[in-house]
Coordinates of C-alpha atoms (C1' of nucleotides) in Angstrom, one line a residue:
Chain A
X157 CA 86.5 130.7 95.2
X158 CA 89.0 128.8 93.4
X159 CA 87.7 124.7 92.8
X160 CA 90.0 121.4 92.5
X161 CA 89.8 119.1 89.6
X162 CA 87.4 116.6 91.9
X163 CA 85.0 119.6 92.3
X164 CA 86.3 120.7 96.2
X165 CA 86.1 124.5 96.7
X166 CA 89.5 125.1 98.4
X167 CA 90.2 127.5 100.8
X168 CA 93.2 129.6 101.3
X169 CA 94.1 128.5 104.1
X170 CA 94.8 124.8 102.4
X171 CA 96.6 126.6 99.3
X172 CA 98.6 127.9 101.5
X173 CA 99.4 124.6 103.7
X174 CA 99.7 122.8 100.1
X175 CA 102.8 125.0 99.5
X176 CA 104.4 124.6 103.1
X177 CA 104.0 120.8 102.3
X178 CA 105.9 121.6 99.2
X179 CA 108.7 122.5 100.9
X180 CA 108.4 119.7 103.5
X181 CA 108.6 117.2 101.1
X182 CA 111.6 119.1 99.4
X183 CA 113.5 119.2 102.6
X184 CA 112.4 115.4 103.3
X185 CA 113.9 114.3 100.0
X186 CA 117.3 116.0 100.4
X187 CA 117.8 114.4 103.6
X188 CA 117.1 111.3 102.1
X189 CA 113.6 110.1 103.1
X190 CA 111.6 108.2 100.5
X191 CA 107.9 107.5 102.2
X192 CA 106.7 110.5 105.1
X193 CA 103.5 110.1 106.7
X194 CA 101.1 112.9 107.3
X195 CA 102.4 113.0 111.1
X196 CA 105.6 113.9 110.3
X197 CA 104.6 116.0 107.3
X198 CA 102.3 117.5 110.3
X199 CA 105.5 117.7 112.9
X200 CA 107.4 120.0 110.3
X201 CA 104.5 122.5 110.1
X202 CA 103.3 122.7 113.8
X203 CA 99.7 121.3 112.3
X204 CA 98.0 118.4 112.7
X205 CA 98.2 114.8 110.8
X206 CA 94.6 115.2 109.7
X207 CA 94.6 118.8 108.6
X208 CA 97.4 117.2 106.5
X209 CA 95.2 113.8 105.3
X210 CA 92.4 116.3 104.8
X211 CA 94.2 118.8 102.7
X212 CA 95.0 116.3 99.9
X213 CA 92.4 114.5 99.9
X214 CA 90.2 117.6 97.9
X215 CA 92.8 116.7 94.9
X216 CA 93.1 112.9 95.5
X217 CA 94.2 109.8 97.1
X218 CA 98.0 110.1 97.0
X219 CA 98.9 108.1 99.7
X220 CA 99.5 103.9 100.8
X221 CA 97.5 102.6 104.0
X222 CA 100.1 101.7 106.6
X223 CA 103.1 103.4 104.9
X224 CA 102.5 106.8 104.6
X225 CA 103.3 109.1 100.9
X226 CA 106.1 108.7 98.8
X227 CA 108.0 111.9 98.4
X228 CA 109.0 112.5 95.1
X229 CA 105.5 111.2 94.0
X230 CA 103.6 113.4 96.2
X231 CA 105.9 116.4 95.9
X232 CA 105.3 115.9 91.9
X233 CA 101.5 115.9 92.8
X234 CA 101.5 119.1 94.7
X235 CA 103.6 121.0 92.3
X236 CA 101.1 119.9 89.8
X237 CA 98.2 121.1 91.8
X238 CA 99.6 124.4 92.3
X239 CA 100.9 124.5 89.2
X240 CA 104.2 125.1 90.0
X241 CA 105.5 122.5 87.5
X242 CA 106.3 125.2 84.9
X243 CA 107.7 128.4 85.4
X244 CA 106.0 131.7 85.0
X245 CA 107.2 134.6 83.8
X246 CA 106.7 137.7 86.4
X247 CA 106.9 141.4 85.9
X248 CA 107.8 144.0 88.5
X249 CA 106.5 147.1 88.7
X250 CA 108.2 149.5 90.9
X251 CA 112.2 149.4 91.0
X252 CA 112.3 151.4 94.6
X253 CA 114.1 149.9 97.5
X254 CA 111.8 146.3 97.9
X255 CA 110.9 145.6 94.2
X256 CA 114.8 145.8 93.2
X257 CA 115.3 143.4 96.3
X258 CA 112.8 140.9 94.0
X259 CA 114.3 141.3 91.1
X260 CA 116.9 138.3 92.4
X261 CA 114.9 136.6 94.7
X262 CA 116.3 133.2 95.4
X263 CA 112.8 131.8 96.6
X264 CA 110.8 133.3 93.7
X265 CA 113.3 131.6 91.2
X266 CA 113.4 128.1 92.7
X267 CA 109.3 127.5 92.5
X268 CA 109.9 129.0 88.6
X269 CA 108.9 132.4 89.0
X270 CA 111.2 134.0 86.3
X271 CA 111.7 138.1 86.8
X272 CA 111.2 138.6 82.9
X273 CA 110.3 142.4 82.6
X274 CA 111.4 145.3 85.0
X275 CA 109.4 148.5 84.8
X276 CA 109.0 152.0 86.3
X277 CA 107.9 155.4 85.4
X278 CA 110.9 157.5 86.7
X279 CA 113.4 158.9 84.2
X280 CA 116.0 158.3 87.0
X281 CA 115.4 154.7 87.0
X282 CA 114.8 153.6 83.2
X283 CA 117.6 152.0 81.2
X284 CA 119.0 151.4 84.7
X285 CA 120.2 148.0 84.8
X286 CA 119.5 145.9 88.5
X287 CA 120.8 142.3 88.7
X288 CA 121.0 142.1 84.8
X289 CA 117.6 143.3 84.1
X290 CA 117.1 146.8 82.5
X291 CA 114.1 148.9 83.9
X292 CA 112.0 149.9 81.0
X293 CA 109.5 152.5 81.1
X294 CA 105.5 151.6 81.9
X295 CA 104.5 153.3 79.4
X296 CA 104.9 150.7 77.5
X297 CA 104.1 148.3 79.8
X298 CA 101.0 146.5 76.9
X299 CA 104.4 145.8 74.7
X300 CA 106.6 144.9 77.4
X301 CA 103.5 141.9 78.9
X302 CA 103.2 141.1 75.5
X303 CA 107.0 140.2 74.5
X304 CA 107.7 139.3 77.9
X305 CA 104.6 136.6 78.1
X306 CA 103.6 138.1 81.5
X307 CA 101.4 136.1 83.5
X308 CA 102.0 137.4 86.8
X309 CA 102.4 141.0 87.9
X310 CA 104.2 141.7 91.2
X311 CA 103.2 145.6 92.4
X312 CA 105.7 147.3 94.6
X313 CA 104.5 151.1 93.7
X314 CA 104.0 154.0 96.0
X315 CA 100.1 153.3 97.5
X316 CA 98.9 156.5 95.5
X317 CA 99.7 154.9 92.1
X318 CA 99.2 151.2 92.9
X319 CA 95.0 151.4 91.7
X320 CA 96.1 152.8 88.2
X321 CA 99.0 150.4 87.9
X322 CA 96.9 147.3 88.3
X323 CA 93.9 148.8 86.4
X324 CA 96.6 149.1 83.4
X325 CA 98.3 146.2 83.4
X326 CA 94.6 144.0 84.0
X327 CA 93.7 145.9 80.4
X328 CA 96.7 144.1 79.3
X329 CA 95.1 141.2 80.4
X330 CA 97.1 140.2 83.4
X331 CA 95.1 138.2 86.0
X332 CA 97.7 137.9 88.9
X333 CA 98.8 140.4 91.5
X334 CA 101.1 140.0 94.4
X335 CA 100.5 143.7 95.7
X336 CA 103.1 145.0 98.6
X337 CA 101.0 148.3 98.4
X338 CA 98.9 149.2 101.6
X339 CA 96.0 149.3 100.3
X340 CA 93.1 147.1 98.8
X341 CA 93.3 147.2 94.9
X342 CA 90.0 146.5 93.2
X343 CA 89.9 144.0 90.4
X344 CA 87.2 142.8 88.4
X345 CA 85.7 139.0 88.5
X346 CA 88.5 136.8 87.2
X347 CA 91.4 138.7 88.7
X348 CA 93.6 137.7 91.7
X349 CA 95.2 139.3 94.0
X350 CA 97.5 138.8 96.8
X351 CA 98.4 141.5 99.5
X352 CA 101.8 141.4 100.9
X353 CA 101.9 144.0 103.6
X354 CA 104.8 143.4 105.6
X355 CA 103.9 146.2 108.2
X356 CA 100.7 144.7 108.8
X357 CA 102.7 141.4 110.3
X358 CA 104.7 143.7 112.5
X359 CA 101.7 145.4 113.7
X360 CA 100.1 141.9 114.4
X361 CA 103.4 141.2 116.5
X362 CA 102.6 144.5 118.7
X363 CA 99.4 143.5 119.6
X364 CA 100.3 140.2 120.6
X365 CA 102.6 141.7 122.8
X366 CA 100.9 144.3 124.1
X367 CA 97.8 142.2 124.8
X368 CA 99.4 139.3 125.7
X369 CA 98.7 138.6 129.5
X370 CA 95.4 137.4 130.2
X371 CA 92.4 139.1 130.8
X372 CA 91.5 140.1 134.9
X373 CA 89.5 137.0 136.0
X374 CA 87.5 139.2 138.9
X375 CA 87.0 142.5 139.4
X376 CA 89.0 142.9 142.5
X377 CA 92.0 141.8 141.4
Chain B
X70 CA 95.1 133.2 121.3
X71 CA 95.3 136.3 122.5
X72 CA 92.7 138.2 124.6
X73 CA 91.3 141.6 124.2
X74 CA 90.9 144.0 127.2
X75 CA 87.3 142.5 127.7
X76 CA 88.3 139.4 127.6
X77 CA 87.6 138.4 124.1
X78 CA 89.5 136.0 122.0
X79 CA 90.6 138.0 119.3
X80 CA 91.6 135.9 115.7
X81 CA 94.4 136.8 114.0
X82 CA 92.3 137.6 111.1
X83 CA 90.6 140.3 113.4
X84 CA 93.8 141.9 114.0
X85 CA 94.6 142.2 110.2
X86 CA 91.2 144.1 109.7
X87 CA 92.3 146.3 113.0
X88 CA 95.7 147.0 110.7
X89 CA 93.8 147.9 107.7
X90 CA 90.9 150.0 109.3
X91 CA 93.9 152.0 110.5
X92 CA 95.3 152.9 107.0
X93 CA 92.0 153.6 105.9
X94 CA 90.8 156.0 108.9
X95 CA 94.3 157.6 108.1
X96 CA 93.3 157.9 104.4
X97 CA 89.9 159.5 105.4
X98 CA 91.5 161.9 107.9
X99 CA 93.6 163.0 105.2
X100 CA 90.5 163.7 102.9
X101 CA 89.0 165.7 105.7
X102 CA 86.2 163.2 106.5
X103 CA 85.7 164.0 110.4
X104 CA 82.8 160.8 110.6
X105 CA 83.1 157.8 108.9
X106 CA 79.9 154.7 108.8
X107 CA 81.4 151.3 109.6
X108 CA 79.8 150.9 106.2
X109 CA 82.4 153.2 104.7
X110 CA 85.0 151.4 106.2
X111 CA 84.1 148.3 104.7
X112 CA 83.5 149.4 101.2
X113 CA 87.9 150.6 101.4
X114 CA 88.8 147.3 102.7
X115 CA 85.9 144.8 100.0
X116 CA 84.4 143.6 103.7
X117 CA 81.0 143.7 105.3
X118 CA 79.7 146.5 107.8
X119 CA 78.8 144.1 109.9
X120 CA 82.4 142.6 109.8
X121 CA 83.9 146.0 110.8
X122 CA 81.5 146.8 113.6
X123 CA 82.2 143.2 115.0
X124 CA 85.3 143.7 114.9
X125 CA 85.7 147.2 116.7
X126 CA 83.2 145.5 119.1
X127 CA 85.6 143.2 121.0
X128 CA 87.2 146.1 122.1
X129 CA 84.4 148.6 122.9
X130 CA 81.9 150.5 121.5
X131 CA 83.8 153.3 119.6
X132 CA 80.7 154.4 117.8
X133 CA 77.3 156.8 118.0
X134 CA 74.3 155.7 116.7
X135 CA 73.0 156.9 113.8
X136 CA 76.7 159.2 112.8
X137 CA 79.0 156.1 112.4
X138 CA 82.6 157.0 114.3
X139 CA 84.4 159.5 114.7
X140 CA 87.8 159.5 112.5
X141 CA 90.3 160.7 114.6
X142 CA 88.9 158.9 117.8
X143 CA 88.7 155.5 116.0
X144 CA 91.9 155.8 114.7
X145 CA 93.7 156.6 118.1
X146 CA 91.4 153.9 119.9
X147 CA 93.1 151.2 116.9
X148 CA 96.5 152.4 117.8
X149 CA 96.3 152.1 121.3
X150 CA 94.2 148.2 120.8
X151 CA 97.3 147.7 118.4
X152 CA 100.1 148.8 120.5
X153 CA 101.4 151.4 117.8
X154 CA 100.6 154.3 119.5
X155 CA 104.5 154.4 120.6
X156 CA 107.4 153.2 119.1
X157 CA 108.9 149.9 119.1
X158 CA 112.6 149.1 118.5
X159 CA 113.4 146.3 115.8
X160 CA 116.6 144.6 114.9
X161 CA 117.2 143.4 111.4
X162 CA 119.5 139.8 111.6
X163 CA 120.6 139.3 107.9
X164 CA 121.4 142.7 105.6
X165 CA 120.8 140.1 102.3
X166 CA 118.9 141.4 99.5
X167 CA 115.7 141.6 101.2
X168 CA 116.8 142.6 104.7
X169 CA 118.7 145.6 103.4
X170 CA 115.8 146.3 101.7
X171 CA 113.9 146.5 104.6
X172 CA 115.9 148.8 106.6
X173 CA 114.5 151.7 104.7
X174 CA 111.4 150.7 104.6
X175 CA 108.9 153.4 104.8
X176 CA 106.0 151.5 105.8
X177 CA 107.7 150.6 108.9
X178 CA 108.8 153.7 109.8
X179 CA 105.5 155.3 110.0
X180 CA 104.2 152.8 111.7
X181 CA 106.8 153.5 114.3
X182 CA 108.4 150.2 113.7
X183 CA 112.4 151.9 114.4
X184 CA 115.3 149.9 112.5
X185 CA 117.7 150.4 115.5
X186 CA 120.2 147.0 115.0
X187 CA 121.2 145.3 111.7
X188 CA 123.3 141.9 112.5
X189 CA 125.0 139.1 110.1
X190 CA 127.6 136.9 110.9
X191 CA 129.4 137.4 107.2
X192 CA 132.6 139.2 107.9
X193 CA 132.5 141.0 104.1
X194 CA 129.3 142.8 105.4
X195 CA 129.8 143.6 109.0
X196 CA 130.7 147.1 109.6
X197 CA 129.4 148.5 105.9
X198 CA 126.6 150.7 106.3
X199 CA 123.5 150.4 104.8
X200 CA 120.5 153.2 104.9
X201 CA 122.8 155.0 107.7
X202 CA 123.6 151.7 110.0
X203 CA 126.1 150.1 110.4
X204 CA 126.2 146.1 110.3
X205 CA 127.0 144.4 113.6
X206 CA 128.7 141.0 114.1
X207 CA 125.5 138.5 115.1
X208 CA 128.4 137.3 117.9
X209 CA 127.5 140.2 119.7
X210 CA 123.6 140.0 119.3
X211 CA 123.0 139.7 123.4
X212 CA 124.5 143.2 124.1
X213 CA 123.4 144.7 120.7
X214 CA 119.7 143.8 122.0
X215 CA 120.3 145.3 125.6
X216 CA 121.5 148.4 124.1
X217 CA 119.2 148.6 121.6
X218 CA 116.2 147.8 123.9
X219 CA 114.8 145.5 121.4
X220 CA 111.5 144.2 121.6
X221 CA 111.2 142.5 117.8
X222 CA 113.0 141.2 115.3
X223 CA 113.1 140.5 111.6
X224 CA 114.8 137.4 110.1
X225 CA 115.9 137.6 107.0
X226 CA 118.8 134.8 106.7
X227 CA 119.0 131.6 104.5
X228 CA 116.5 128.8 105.6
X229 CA 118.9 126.9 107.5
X230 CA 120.3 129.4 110.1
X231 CA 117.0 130.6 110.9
X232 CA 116.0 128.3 113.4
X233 CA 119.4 129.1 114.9
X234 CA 119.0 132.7 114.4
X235 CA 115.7 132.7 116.6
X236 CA 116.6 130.5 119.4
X237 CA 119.5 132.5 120.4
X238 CA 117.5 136.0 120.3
X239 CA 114.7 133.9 122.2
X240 CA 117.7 133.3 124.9
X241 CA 118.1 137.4 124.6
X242 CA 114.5 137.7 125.8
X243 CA 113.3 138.8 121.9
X244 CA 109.7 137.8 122.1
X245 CA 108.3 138.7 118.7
X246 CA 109.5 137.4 115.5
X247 CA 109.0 138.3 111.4
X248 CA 110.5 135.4 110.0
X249 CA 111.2 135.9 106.0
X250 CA 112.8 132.2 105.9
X251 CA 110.6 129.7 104.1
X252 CA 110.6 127.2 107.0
X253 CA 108.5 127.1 110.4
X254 CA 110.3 128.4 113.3
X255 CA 109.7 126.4 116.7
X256 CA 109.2 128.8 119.2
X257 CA 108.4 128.1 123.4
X258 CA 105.2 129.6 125.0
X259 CA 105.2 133.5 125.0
X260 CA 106.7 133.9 121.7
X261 CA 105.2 135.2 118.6
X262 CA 106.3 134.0 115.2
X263 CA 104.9 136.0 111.8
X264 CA 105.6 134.3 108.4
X265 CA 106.3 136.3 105.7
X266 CA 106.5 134.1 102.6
X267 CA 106.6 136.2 99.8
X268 CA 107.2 132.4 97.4
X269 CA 103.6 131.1 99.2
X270 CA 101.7 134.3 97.8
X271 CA 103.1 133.7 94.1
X272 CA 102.2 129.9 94.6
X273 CA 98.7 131.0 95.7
X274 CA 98.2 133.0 92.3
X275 CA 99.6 130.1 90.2
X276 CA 97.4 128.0 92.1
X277 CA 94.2 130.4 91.4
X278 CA 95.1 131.0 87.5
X279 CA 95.6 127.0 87.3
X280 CA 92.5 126.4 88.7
X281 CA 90.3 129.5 88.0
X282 CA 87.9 127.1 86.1
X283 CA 84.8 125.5 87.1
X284 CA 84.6 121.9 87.7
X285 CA 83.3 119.5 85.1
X286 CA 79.7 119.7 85.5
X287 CA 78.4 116.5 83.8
X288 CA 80.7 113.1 82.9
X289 CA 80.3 113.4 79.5
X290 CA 81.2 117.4 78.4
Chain C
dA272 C1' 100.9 97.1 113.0
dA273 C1' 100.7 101.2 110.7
dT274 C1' 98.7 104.7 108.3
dT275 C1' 95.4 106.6 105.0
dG276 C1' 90.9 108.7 103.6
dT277 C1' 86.7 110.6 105.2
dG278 C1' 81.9 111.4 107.3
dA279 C1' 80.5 113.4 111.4
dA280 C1' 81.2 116.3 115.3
dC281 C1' 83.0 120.2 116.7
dC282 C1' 84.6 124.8 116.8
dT283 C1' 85.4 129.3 114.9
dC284 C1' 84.4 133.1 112.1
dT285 C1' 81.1 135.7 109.3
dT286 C1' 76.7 137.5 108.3
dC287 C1' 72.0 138.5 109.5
dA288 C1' 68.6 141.1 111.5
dC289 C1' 66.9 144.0 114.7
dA290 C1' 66.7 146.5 119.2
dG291 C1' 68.6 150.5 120.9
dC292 C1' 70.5 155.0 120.7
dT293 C1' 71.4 159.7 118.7
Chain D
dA157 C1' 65.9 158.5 109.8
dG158 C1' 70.3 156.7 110.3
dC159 C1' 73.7 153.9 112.1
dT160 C1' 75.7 151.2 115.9
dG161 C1' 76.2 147.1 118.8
dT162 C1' 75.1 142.4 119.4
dG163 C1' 72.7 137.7 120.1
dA164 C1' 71.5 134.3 117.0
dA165 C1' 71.9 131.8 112.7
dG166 C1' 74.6 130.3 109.2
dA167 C1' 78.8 129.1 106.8
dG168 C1' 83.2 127.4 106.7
dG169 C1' 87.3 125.2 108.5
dT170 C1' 89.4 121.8 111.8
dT171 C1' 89.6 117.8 114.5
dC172 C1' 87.9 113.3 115.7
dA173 C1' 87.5 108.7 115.2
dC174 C1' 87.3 104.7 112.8
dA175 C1' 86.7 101.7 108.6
dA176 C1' 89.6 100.5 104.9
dT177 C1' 93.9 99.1 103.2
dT178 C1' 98.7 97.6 102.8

DNA sequence: AATTGTGAACCTCTTCACAGCT
DNA sequence: AGCTGTGAAGAGGTTCACAATT
C-alpha cells in the first residue's frame, strides 16, 4: 500500500479520483474559473462533495473556508502528488495493433508520459518506423532502458509472452507496468502493476445487462 | 447495483474476479486440468480462496466438497452469470488511433464481443475501410444501430464530443457504454457507462513510484 | 453566508473459521 | 482427508454532520 507524505495509506480508489480531479480542475481553468468548491469539483465526477474534501485532505489542507480551492493552486498540488509534474519516459513493448495505437497517444503525452523506446521481437517489425519512433529489437531491451531512462514500461505482448517480458525488463530494474495482457503478471515486492483489460469492461457491460432487472420479489410471481 | 439471480448485490469488483476466473478456467482447460480447488483459482489471479468461493457463491454453489469444481462446468456457469455465452453486437463511434485499433482486437472477439458498426462524423474517414469495415457517417447512427442490432458501444472520440456522442446513441436505445474519453459521461437510469482511462493507469504508477516510500517515522530522521 | 476539514457513524467488501459434504 | 459454502468478524472505504474558518 502506497502512503502520502502526512503518513495516510491511500487507496486506489482515491489515486484514481485524484487524477479525475486533475482533469476537472484542468477543464475548470480553461473555461475560466479561478476558485471551485468540492461540490462542483463533486458535480463533474458524479461523486460526492466529501469524498472530494476527504480525498485531499490525506495530502493536506489545500483549500479556504467559505470560498472553496483555487484552481491553478490545487491543480499544481495534485500534479505534485501524483507526480505528474515531470514527464516520464515510457517504453512499449509490443508494436501489434494496440501498442502502435500508444505510441501517439494524445492523453499519454499531455500528463508527460513521453513514448521514448519502441520494442518488439519480430524481424517483420524491427527497424520499422510508427509515428517517428523506430521499433528496436528486445533483445536489447537492458541497453535500450538504459539510454532511454525508462521508468515506466507499458506491456502490450501476446498473453503467452507477457510473464517473461515483465520478468526481463524488472531485471532491468523497471518498477512500473501498465499490462493490457489478460493475465495476472507476478512481480516481486517493490513493483507495480496496472492491468488494462479492456475486454474485462465489456464483459462487466454484459452482465449489467443481462442481470439488470430486479430479482423476483415472491415466488409466485 | 446490480442483482444476482438470488437476489444478491453483486459489486463491480465481483464481476472483475467473475472475468478473470474465466480466463483462468480457460487456461486450465487448456492444460487438461478437469478439477480445479477455489484455492487454485486464487493462486492465478494473487487473491484469497475464500475470495473466489465468495464470489462464485452469490450465484450458486458450483462446487463438490472435498474435489474443488469442475473446469468445464464452472467455466460455462461464469459465461452464462456473465452474459457471454452468446454474442453481442458492438459499434465502434470514432476509427482514431485507438478505435481503429480496437476493431481488430482479438480479445474482443473471443469473447464474442462482434465489431459490426464503425461511425465518425470526419468526411476524410468515412467510407475507408479499416480491418474489413467500412466507416459509416455518425449522421446515420439510428439506422446503422437498427440494422446492426446493437446492444453496446465503444467511444473512442475527442473529450468534447463524447458527451454528445452518447446521448444520441442513448436516444437509439444503446444501453451500454465503453467510454475511452477522459471525461464522465452523464447517463439516465438503465444505462451503463465503463471508463477506460488508459492516462489514469499511468498516473496511478507515477503516483506509486512517487510515493513507494515509507512515511517519516520520527520528526527528527 | 459559504465552504472546508475531519472524527464518528455507517456501510460494503474481504477474510476467518468451521460446519457440512464428498 | 480434503475442499466447499457461509455466517460472523474484521478491515477498509464512504458519508454524515458539524466545528472551524474566511
Amino acid at each position: 500500500m502506497v502512503v502520502s507524505p502526512n503518513g495516510n495509506k491511500i487507496s486506489d480508489a482515491t489515486v484514481r479520483r485524484l487524477s479525475k480531479y486533475y482533469r476537472s480542475l484542468k477543464y475548470a481553468y480553461d473555461r475560466g474559473m479561478r476558485t471551485i468548491s468540492s461540490q462542483e469539483l463533486a458535480d463533474m465526477n458524479t461523486l460526492t462533495a466529501a469524498q472530494v474534501r476527504k480525498d485531499l485532505s490525506f495530502f493536506g489542507a489545500f483549500g479556504r473556508r467559505g470560498l472553496g480551492y483555487y484552481v491553478a493552486d490545487l491543480q499544481r498540488n495534485i500534479a505534485r502528488i501524483l507526480g505528474i509534474n515531470k514527464t516520464w519516459n515510457v517504453a512499449l513493448v509490443g508494436a501489434g495493433n494496440i501498442g502502435r495505437a500508444l505510441i501517439d497517444y494524445d492523453q499519454f503525452r499531455q500528463q508527460g508520459f513521453l513514448m521514448k523506446v519502441v520494442l518488439d521481437n519480430d524481424p517483420d517489425k524491427i527497424g520499422k518506423v510508427y509515428h517517428g519512433i523506430e521499433v528496436r529489437d528486445f533483445a536489447n531491451v537492458e541497453e535500450e532502458v538504459k539510454k532511454g531512462k525508462i521508468k515506466i514500461a507499458i506491456v502490450a505482448v501476446p498473453a503467452q509472452f507477457a510473464q517473461g517480458v515483465v520478468d526481463r525488463l524488472v531485471e532491468c530494474k523497471v518498477r512500473a507496468f501498465l499490462n493490457f495482457a489478460p493475465i495476472t503478471v507476478q512481480v516481486p515486492d517493490g513493483v507495480f502493476v496496472r492491468n488494462e483489460n479492456m475486454a474485462i469492461e465489456l464483459e462487466a457491460l454484459s452482465f449489467a445487462l443481462t442481470n439488470r432487472r430486479e430479482p423476483r420479489r415472491t415466488l409466485g410471481e
